[in-house]
Amino acid sequence: MSERIFIGVAWPYANGPLHLGQIAGAYLPPDVFARYHRTKGNEVLMVSGSDQHGTPITIKAEQEGKTPSEIAARYHRQFLDSWQKFGISFDLFTTTGTANHAEVSQDIFLTLLDRGYTYKATVSQPFCPHCQRFLPDRYIEGTCPYCHSPGARGDQCEACGKPLSPAELIDPHCRICGTTPVFMDSEHFFLKLSAFSDQLMSWVKQQTHWRPNVLNLTLRYLKEGLKDRAITRDIGWGIPVPLDGYENKRLYVWFEAVIGYLSATKEWAKSSGDEEKWRSFWQGAVKSYYFIGKDNIPFHTLIWPAMLMGYDSLNLPYDIPANEFLTIEGRKLSTSHNWAVWLPDYLSRYDPDPLRYLLSIN
């Protein structure tokens, strides 16, 4: 008997070319997996898209004197070209810049608000006196308070993977000008993640088929205690908060990007001519797999499931096969740090199959 398989693939920031670390960690594995299940006769839907709203895009735009939309459009076109040449068989590769994605994201935001799973709170946010603006996530860097790695961001430490807030950073500074920020009050909406602790713990303990690194890291976060997280930010680029009085705030990218799995499925359904077809991959007998790098584990094993629990009526992930990082000289490949072997460069000179084979056997 055939199965129905949903495959959600990590959304790459549209701030630079794809590199081999991304391919090895998050894009080749789901393609192999999807091709296997299609060959078996299973019904498969594999979706992803360009993440256009992350601050890496606005930073890149400022560096080049372009608009964020110009940067996002350039790299989205390049992504599509890379998928075609490398043979990644998405059923849909879209963007977070569509009206459909904004509509689905705002619906989830308002539903969680209506059900009491979000709340408003005034928080102290970093403000750069030189740049004269609040500093969202990647505009601020400092030393990680947990592993003491330099260059930790205001949202996460790349070295140890720990989610962070800007106030936790040691010796924080503005990434653009290097100025030490001052902290000023700003009102934001928070996801009441702590309210889902017991429900998440009960669910996670049942996922004995998860990879040990995914399961153990998730259980560690749960045992340490979940913290509520801001889901809005002070920035002009992104999906507007759909409430009067919050015109200058946007939905936080980590909140709306994971919603892309659902919005992409709805976009695919509309393009197929059956707007309700998305339900067959989000409700009932379907297994949902999310292919990501290990730095995205808590967002897919805790935050996205909590959002789905709060929204209700949609399937939780079946598996989150996160992969380890590909490295060069012991360092993780990184677009923002310009440390990578770039896929378009490889494809301009070599055939894709030897690389697909090499990365698969490793």
Coordinates of C-alpha atoms in Angstrom, one line a residue:
M1 CA 0.0 0.0 0.0
S2 CA 1.4 3.4 -1.0
E3 CA 2.2 6.1 1.5
R4 CA 1.9 9.9 1.4
I5 CA 5.2 11.7 2.2
F6 CA 5.6 15.4 2.8
I7 CA 9.2 16.7 2.6
G8 CA 9.9 20.2 3.9
V9 CA 13.4 21.4 3.1
A10 CA 15.3 24.2 4.9
W11 CA 14.8 27.6 3.3
P12 CA 18.1 29.2 2.3
Y13 CA 18.7 32.9 2.9
A14 CA 18.8 34.7 -0.4
N15 CA 22.0 36.6 0.4
G16 CA 24.6 34.6 -1.5
P17 CA 25.2 31.6 -3.8
L18 CA 24.5 28.1 -2.5
H19 CA 27.5 26.3 -1.1
L20 CA 28.4 22.7 -0.7
G21 CA 27.7 22.7 3.0
Q22 CA 24.1 23.5 2.3
I23 CA 23.9 20.9 -0.4
A24 CA 25.4 18.2 1.7
G25 CA 23.4 19.1 4.8
A26 CA 19.9 20.0 3.6
Y27 CA 19.4 19.7 -0.2
L28 CA 20.9 16.5 -1.6
P29 CA 19.6 14.2 1.2
P30 CA 15.9 15.1 0.7
D31 CA 16.3 14.8 -3.1
V32 CA 17.6 11.3 -2.7
F33 CA 14.8 10.5 -0.2
A34 CA 12.1 12.0 -2.5
R35 CA 13.4 10.1 -5.6
Y36 CA 13.4 6.8 -3.6
H37 CA 9.8 7.3 -2.4
R38 CA 8.6 8.3 -5.9
T39 CA 10.2 5.2 -7.3
K40 CA 8.4 3.1 -4.7
G41 CA 5.1 4.5 -5.9
N42 CA 4.5 6.7 -2.9
E43 CA 2.8 10.1 -3.2
V44 CA 5.5 12.7 -2.5
L45 CA 5.4 16.5 -2.1
M46 CA 8.8 18.3 -1.6
V47 CA 8.7 22.0 -1.1
S48 CA 11.0 24.8 0.0
G49 CA 11.9 28.4 -1.1
S50 CA 14.2 31.4 -0.7
D51 CA 14.0 33.0 2.7
Q52 CA 13.9 36.7 1.6
H53 CA 13.3 38.3 5.0
G54 CA 16.3 37.4 7.0
T55 CA 18.6 40.2 8.1
P56 CA 21.5 38.6 6.1
I57 CA 19.6 39.9 3.1
T58 CA 19.3 43.5 4.4
I59 CA 23.0 43.4 5.5
K60 CA 24.0 42.3 2.0
A61 CA 21.8 45.0 0.5
E62 CA 23.4 47.7 2.5
Q63 CA 26.9 46.5 1.6
E64 CA 26.0 46.6 -2.1
G65 CA 23.9 49.8 -2.1
K66 CA 20.9 47.8 -3.3
T67 CA 17.3 47.2 -2.0
P68 CA 16.6 43.9 -0.1
S69 CA 14.2 42.9 -2.8
E70 CA 16.8 43.3 -5.5
I71 CA 19.3 41.1 -3.6
A72 CA 16.6 38.5 -2.8
A73 CA 15.4 38.3 -6.5
R74 CA 19.0 37.9 -7.7
Y75 CA 19.8 35.0 -5.6
H76 CA 16.4 33.4 -6.0
R77 CA 17.0 33.2 -9.7
Q78 CA 20.4 31.7 -9.0
F79 CA 18.9 29.1 -6.7
L80 CA 16.5 28.0 -9.4
D81 CA 19.3 27.7 -11.9
S82 CA 21.4 25.7 -9.4
W83 CA 18.5 23.3 -8.6
Q84 CA 18.0 22.7 -12.3
K85 CA 21.6 22.0 -13.1
F86 CA 22.3 19.9 -10.0
G87 CA 19.1 17.9 -10.3
I88 CA 17.2 18.8 -7.1
S89 CA 13.6 17.8 -7.8
F90 CA 11.5 20.2 -5.9
D91 CA 7.7 20.1 -6.6
L92 CA 7.8 23.7 -5.7
F93 CA 10.6 26.1 -4.8
T94 CA 9.0 29.5 -3.9
T95 CA 9.9 32.5 -1.8
T96 CA 8.8 34.1 1.5
G97 CA 8.0 37.2 -0.5
T98 CA 4.7 36.0 -2.0
A99 CA 1.3 37.5 -1.0
N100 CA 0.3 33.9 -0.2
H101 CA 3.1 33.4 2.3
A102 CA 2.2 36.7 4.0
E103 CA -1.4 35.7 4.3
V104 CA -0.7 32.3 5.8
S105 CA 1.9 33.7 8.2
Q106 CA -0.5 36.5 9.4
D107 CA -3.3 34.0 9.8
I108 CA -1.1 31.8 12.1
F109 CA 0.0 34.9 14.1
L110 CA -3.6 36.1 14.6
T111 CA -4.8 32.6 15.5
L112 CA -2.1 32.1 18.1
L113 CA -2.8 35.6 19.5
D114 CA -6.6 34.9 19.7
R115 CA -6.0 31.6 21.5
G116 CA -3.7 33.2 24.1
Y117 CA -0.5 31.7 22.9
T118 CA 1.2 35.0 22.3
Y119 CA 1.4 38.1 24.5
K120 CA 2.8 41.7 24.4
A121 CA 5.7 42.7 26.6
T122 CA 8.1 45.6 26.7
V123 CA 11.7 44.5 26.4
S124 CA 15.0 46.1 26.3
Q125 CA 16.4 46.0 22.8
P126 CA 19.8 47.0 21.4
F127 CA 19.9 50.4 19.7
C128 CA 22.9 51.7 17.8
P129 CA 23.5 55.4 18.6
H130 CA 25.7 55.7 15.6
C131 CA 23.3 54.1 13.0
Q132 CA 20.3 55.5 14.9
R133 CA 18.2 52.3 14.8
F134 CA 17.3 49.2 16.7
L135 CA 19.6 46.2 15.9
P136 CA 17.7 43.0 14.9
D137 CA 19.4 39.6 15.3
R138 CA 22.3 39.5 12.9
Y139 CA 23.0 43.2 13.1
I140 CA 24.5 42.6 16.5
E141 CA 27.4 40.3 17.5
G142 CA 29.3 39.5 20.6
T143 CA 30.7 36.6 22.6
C144 CA 28.5 33.6 23.4
P145 CA 27.8 33.4 27.2
Y146 CA 27.6 29.6 27.0
C147 CA 30.6 28.5 24.9
H148 CA 32.4 31.8 24.9
S149 CA 32.9 31.7 21.1
P150 CA 33.4 35.2 19.5
G151 CA 31.1 36.3 16.7
A152 CA 27.9 34.9 18.2
R153 CA 24.8 36.6 16.8
G154 CA 21.9 38.2 18.5
D155 CA 19.7 35.2 17.8
Q156 CA 22.0 32.2 17.9
C157 CA 25.6 31.1 18.4
E158 CA 26.8 29.2 15.4
A159 CA 29.5 27.5 17.4
C160 CA 27.3 25.7 20.0
G161 CA 23.9 26.2 18.3
K162 CA 22.3 27.8 21.4
P163 CA 19.4 30.2 20.7
L164 CA 20.3 33.6 22.2
S165 CA 18.8 37.0 22.8
P166 CA 20.9 40.2 22.2
A167 CA 20.9 41.0 26.0
E168 CA 22.8 37.7 26.7
L169 CA 25.8 38.5 24.5
I170 CA 29.1 39.5 26.1
D171 CA 30.7 42.6 24.7
P172 CA 28.0 43.2 22.1
H173 CA 28.6 45.5 19.1
C174 CA 26.9 46.7 16.0
R175 CA 28.0 44.6 13.0
I176 CA 27.7 47.6 10.6
C177 CA 29.7 50.2 12.5
G178 CA 31.2 48.4 15.5
T179 CA 29.6 50.7 18.0
T180 CA 28.6 49.3 21.4
P181 CA 24.8 49.5 21.5
V182 CA 22.6 51.0 24.2
F183 CA 19.5 49.2 25.3
M184 CA 16.1 50.9 24.9
D185 CA 12.6 49.7 25.6
S186 CA 10.4 48.4 22.7
E187 CA 7.1 46.6 22.8
H188 CA 7.0 43.2 21.1
F189 CA 4.8 40.1 20.8
F190 CA 6.1 36.9 22.3
L191 CA 5.3 33.2 21.6
K192 CA 4.4 31.5 24.9
L193 CA 6.7 28.6 24.2
S194 CA 6.9 27.7 27.9
A195 CA 3.2 26.9 27.9
F196 CA 3.9 23.9 25.6
S197 CA 6.7 22.4 27.7
D198 CA 4.7 19.4 29.0
Q199 CA 3.0 18.7 25.7
L200 CA 6.3 18.9 23.8
M201 CA 8.1 16.7 26.3
S202 CA 5.4 14.0 26.1
W203 CA 5.5 14.2 22.2
V204 CA 9.3 14.2 21.9
K205 CA 9.7 11.2 24.2
Q206 CA 7.7 9.2 21.7
Q207 CA 10.0 10.0 18.8
T208 CA 12.4 7.1 19.3
H209 CA 13.0 6.9 15.5
W210 CA 14.7 10.3 15.5
R211 CA 18.5 10.5 15.1
P212 CA 20.3 10.5 18.4
N213 CA 21.8 14.0 17.9
V214 CA 18.3 15.4 17.2
L215 CA 16.5 13.7 20.0
N216 CA 19.3 14.3 22.6
L217 CA 19.6 18.0 21.8
T218 CA 15.8 18.5 21.9
L219 CA 15.5 16.8 25.3
R220 CA 18.4 18.9 26.6
Y221 CA 16.5 22.1 25.7
L222 CA 13.3 20.8 27.3
K223 CA 15.1 19.8 30.5
E224 CA 16.8 23.1 30.8
G225 CA 13.4 24.9 30.4
L226 CA 11.9 26.6 27.4
K227 CA 11.9 30.4 27.2
D228 CA 9.2 32.5 25.6
R229 CA 10.6 34.1 22.4
A230 CA 9.8 37.4 20.6
I231 CA 8.0 36.9 17.3
T232 CA 8.2 40.5 16.1
R233 CA 11.1 42.9 15.5
D234 CA 11.9 46.5 14.8
I235 CA 12.7 46.5 11.1
G236 CA 11.2 47.7 7.9
W237 CA 11.8 44.6 5.8
G238 CA 9.5 41.6 6.2
I239 CA 5.9 40.6 6.7
P240 CA 3.9 43.4 8.5
V241 CA 2.3 42.7 11.9
P242 CA -1.4 42.7 10.9
L243 CA -2.6 44.9 13.8
D244 CA -3.2 48.7 14.1
G245 CA -0.4 50.5 15.8
Y246 CA 2.3 48.1 14.8
E247 CA 3.0 49.5 11.3
N248 CA 6.8 49.8 12.0
K249 CA 7.2 46.2 13.2
R250 CA 7.5 43.0 11.2
L251 CA 7.1 39.3 12.0
Y252 CA 10.4 37.8 13.1
V253 CA 12.0 35.8 10.3
W254 CA 12.4 32.7 12.5
F255 CA 8.7 32.7 13.2
E256 CA 7.4 33.2 9.6
A257 CA 10.1 31.2 7.8
V258 CA 9.0 27.8 9.2
I259 CA 5.4 28.7 8.2
G260 CA 6.7 28.6 4.7
Y261 CA 6.3 24.8 4.7
L262 CA 2.6 25.3 5.0
S263 CA 2.3 28.3 2.7
A264 CA 4.3 26.6 0.0
T265 CA 2.0 23.6 0.2
K266 CA -1.0 25.9 -0.2
E267 CA 0.7 27.7 -3.2
W268 CA 1.4 24.3 -4.8
A269 CA -2.3 23.3 -4.3
K270 CA -3.5 26.5 -5.9
S271 CA -1.2 26.0 -8.9
S272 CA -2.5 22.4 -9.3
G273 CA -6.1 23.7 -9.7
D274 CA -7.4 22.3 -6.4
E275 CA -7.0 24.8 -3.5
E276 CA -7.9 22.2 -0.9
K277 CA -5.3 19.7 -2.0
W278 CA -2.9 21.0 0.6
R279 CA -4.9 19.2 3.3
S280 CA -3.8 15.8 2.0
F281 CA -0.2 16.6 3.1
W282 CA -1.0 18.3 6.4
Q283 CA -3.9 16.2 7.8
G284 CA -4.6 12.5 8.1
A285 CA -2.3 9.7 7.1
V286 CA 0.8 11.4 6.0
K287 CA 4.4 11.4 7.3
S288 CA 6.2 14.7 7.4
Y289 CA 10.0 14.9 7.1
Y290 CA 12.0 18.1 7.6
F291 CA 15.5 18.1 6.2
I292 CA 17.7 20.7 7.9
G293 CA 21.2 21.5 9.2
K294 CA 21.9 20.9 12.8
D295 CA 21.8 24.6 13.7
N296 CA 18.1 24.6 12.9
I297 CA 17.1 21.6 15.2
P298 CA 15.3 23.5 18.0
F299 CA 13.3 25.6 15.5
H300 CA 11.9 22.4 14.0
T301 CA 11.7 20.1 17.0
L302 CA 10.3 22.6 19.5
I303 CA 9.2 26.0 18.1
W304 CA 7.5 24.8 14.9
P305 CA 5.7 21.9 16.7
A306 CA 4.6 24.4 19.4
M307 CA 3.2 26.7 16.8
L308 CA 1.4 23.8 15.2
M309 CA 0.0 22.6 18.6
G310 CA -1.3 26.1 19.2
Y311 CA -2.8 26.5 15.7
D312 CA -4.3 22.9 16.0
S313 CA -5.6 20.6 13.3
L314 CA -2.3 20.2 11.4
N315 CA 0.1 17.2 11.6
L316 CA 3.2 17.5 13.7
P317 CA 6.6 16.4 12.1
Y318 CA 7.2 12.7 11.8
D319 CA 11.0 13.0 11.5
I320 CA 13.6 15.8 11.4
P321 CA 16.8 14.2 9.9
A322 CA 19.3 17.0 10.7
N323 CA 22.8 16.5 9.3
E324 CA 26.2 17.5 10.7
F325 CA 28.1 20.4 9.1
L326 CA 30.4 20.0 6.1
T327 CA 33.7 21.7 7.0
I328 CA 36.8 23.1 5.3
E329 CA 39.9 23.0 7.5
G330 CA 37.7 22.3 10.5
R331 CA 35.5 25.3 9.9
K332 CA 31.8 25.2 9.0
L333 CA 31.0 26.5 5.6
S334 CA 29.3 29.9 5.8
T335 CA 27.8 32.4 3.3
S336 CA 28.0 35.3 5.7
H337 CA 31.7 34.6 6.5
N338 CA 32.5 33.9 2.8
W339 CA 34.0 30.5 3.7
A340 CA 32.7 28.0 1.2
V341 CA 33.0 26.1 -2.1
W342 CA 30.2 27.6 -4.1
L343 CA 27.8 25.4 -6.0
P344 CA 27.5 27.7 -9.1
D345 CA 31.3 27.8 -9.4
Y346 CA 31.5 24.0 -9.3
L347 CA 28.6 23.6 -11.8
S348 CA 30.3 26.0 -14.2
R349 CA 33.2 23.6 -14.6
Y350 CA 32.1 20.1 -13.6
D351 CA 29.2 17.6 -14.0
P352 CA 26.9 17.3 -11.1
D353 CA 26.8 13.5 -10.7
P354 CA 30.3 13.0 -9.3
L355 CA 29.6 15.5 -6.6
R356 CA 26.2 14.0 -5.8
Y357 CA 27.9 10.6 -5.4
L358 CA 30.8 12.0 -3.3
L359 CA 28.5 13.8 -0.9
S360 CA 26.0 10.9 -0.7
I361 CA 28.6 8.2 0.3
N362 CA 30.1 10.5 2.9

